[in-house]
Coordinates of C-alpha atoms and ligand atoms in Angstrom, one line a residue:
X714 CA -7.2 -124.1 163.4
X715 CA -6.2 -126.1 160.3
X716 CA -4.9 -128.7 162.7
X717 CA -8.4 -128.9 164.3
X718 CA -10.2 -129.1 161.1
X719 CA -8.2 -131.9 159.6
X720 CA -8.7 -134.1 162.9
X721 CA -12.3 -133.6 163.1
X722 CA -12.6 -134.6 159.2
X723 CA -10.2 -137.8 160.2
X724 CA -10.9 -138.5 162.9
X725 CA -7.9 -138.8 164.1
X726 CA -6.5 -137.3 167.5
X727 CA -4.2 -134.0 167.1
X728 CA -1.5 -133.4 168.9
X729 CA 0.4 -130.0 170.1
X730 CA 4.3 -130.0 169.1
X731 CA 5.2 -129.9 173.1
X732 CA 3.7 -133.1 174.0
X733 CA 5.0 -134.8 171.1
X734 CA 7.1 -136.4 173.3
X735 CA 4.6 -138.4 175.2
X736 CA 3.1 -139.9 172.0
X737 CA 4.8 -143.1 170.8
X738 CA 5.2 -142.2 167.3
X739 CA 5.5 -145.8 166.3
X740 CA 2.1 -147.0 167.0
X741 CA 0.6 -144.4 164.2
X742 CA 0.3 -145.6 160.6
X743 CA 0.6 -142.0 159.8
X744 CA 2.0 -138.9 160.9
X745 CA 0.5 -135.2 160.0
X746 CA 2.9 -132.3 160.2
X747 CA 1.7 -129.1 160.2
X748 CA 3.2 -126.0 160.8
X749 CA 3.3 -121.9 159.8
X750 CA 5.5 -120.9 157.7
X751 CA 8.8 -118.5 159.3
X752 CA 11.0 -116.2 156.8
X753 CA 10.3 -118.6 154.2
X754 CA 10.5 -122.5 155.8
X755 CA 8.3 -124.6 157.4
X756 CA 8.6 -123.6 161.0
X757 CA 10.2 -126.6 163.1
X758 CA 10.7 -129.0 160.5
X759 CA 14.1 -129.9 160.5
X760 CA 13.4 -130.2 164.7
X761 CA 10.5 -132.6 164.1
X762 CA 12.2 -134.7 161.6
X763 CA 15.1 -135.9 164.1
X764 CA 12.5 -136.8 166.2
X765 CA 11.2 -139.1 163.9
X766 CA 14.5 -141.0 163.1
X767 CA 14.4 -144.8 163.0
X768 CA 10.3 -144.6 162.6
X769 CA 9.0 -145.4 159.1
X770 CA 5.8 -144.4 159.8
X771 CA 4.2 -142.4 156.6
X772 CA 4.8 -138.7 157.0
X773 CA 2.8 -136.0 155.1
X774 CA 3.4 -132.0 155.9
X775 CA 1.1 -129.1 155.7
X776 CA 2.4 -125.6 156.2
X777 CA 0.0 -122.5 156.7
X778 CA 1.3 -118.9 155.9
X779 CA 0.6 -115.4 154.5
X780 CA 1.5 -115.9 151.4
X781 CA -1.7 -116.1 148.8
X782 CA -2.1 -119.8 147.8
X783 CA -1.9 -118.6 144.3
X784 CA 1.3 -117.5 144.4
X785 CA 2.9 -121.2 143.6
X786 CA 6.1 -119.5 142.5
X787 CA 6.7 -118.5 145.9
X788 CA 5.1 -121.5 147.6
X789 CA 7.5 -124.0 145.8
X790 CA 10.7 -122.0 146.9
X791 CA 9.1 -122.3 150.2
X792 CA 9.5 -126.2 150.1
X793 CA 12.5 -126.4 148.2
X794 CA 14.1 -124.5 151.2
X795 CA 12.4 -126.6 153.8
X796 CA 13.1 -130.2 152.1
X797 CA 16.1 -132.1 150.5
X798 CA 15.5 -133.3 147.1
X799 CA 14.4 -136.4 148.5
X800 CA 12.0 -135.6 150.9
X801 CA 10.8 -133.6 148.5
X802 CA 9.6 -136.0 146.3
X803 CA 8.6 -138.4 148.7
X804 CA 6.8 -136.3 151.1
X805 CA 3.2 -135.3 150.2
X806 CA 2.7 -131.4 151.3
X807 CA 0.0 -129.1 151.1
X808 CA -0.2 -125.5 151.6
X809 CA -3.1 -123.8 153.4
X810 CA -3.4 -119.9 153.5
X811 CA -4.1 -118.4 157.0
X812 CA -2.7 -114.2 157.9
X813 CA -1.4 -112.5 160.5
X814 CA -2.4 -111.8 163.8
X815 CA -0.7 -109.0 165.7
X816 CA -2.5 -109.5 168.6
X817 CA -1.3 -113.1 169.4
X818 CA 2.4 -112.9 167.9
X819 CA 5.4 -113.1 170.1
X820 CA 7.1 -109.6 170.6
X821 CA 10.1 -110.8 169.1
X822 CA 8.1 -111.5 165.4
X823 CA 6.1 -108.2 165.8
X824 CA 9.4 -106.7 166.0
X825 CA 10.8 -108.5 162.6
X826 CA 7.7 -107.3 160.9
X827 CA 7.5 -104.4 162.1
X828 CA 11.0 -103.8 160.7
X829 CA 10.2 -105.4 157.5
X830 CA 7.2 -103.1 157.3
X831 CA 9.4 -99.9 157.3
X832 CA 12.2 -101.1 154.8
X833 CA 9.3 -101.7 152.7
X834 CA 7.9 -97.8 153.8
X835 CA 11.2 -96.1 152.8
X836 CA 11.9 -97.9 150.1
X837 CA 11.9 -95.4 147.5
X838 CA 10.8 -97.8 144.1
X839 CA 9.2 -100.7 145.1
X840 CA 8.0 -103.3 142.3
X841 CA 4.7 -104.7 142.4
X842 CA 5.3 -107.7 144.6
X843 CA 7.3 -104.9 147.7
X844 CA 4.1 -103.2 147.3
X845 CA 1.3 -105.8 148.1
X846 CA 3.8 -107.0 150.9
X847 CA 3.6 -103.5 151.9
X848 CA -0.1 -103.5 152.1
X849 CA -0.4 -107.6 153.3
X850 CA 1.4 -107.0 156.4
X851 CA -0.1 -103.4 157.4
X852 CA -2.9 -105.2 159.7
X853 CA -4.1 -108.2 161.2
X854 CA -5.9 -110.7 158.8
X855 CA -7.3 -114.2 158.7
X856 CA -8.9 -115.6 155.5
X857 CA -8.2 -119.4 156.9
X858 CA -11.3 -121.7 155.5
X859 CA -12.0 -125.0 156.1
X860 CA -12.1 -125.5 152.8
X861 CA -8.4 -125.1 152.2
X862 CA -7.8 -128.9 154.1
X863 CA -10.0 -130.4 150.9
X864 CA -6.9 -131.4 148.6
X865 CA -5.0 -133.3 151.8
X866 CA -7.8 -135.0 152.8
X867 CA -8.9 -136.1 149.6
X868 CA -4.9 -137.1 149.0
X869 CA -5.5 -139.6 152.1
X870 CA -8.8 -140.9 150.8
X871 CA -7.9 -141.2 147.3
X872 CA -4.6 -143.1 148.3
X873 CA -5.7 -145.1 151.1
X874 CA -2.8 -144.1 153.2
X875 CA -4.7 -145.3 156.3
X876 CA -4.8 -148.9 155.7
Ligands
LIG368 C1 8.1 -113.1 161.6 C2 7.2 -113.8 160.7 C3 7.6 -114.3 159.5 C4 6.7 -114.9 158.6 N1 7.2 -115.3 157.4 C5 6.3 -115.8 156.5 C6 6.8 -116.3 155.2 O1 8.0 -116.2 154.9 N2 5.9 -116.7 154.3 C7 4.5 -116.8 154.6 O2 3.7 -117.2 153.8 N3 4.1 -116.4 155.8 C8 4.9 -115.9 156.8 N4 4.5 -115.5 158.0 C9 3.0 -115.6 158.3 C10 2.8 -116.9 159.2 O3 3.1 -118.1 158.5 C11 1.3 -116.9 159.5 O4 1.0 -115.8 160.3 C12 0.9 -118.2 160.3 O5 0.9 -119.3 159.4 C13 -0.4 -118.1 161.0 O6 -0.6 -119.2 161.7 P1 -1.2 -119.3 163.2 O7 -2.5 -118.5 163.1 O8 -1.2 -120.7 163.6 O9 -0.1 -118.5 164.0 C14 5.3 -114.9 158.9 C15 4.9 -114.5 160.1 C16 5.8 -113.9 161.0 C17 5.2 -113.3 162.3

């Protein structure tokens, strides 16, 4: 969804991760990763970034997950597990809260959650961040808003990253 949003505000084409490979990666001034977030990384990263080796093309990442967006503690270990140090500070990334959906999850993910979900039930004393997990993953949700893209595209128009 997010990825739909952003190209309609830029105007720029979007691209699904399996036909990267007929895109020439070179002819783009910029590149927009985005991608959910999976047991704490950015999903496919690493994958994406060898495909991009050689190109100097200008690279920013968005990631979109459960977590709430105001949990930064959690949202920075997120991207210092996904990034080196370097790409870190050089890469400009933005997170964008989404949910879960049960219904369109592959069976081997409904599987790790639902095992998740019954650690989390038999755990015995649970502190407060176990028991709004608990409660998070119990059913499908989806709080993505359109409004969430705001601070990346403003990133692009404020630093003209397009020119
Ligand atoms: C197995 C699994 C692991 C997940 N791990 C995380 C996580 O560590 N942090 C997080 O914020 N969201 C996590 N999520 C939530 C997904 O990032 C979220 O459902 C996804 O961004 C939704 O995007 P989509 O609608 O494009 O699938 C996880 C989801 C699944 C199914």
């Amino acid at each position: 969804m997010y990825a739909k949003w952003i190209s309609e505000e830029l105007l720029c084409t979007a691209v699904p991760y399996e036909e990267l490979k007929e895109v020439k990666i070179s002819e783009y001034d910029l590149i927009i990763f985005g991608s959910r977030i999976h047991a704490g990384k950015v999903d496919g990263f690493r994958k994406f970034k060898r495909q991009l080796e050689g190109n100097t093309t200008k690279l920013i990442v968005f990631a979109t997950g459960a977590t709430p967006a105001k949990a930064k503690d959690v949202i920075d270990k997120i991207w210092k597990s996904s990034f080196s140090k370097e790409e870190l500070s050089e890469i400009p990334h933005f997170y964008m809260q989404t949910g879960l959906n049960y219904e369109r999850m592959r069976a081997g993910d409904r599987l790790i959650m639902k095992a998740l979900a019954k650690v989390l039930r038999n755990k015995k004393e649970k502190d407060s961040e176990e028991k709004g997990c608990e409660q998070a993953i119990k059913n499908s949700y989806d709080i993505s808003s359109r409004e969430f893209i705001t601070p990346l595209i403003d990133y692009i128009g404020n630093n003209k990253v397009c020119q």
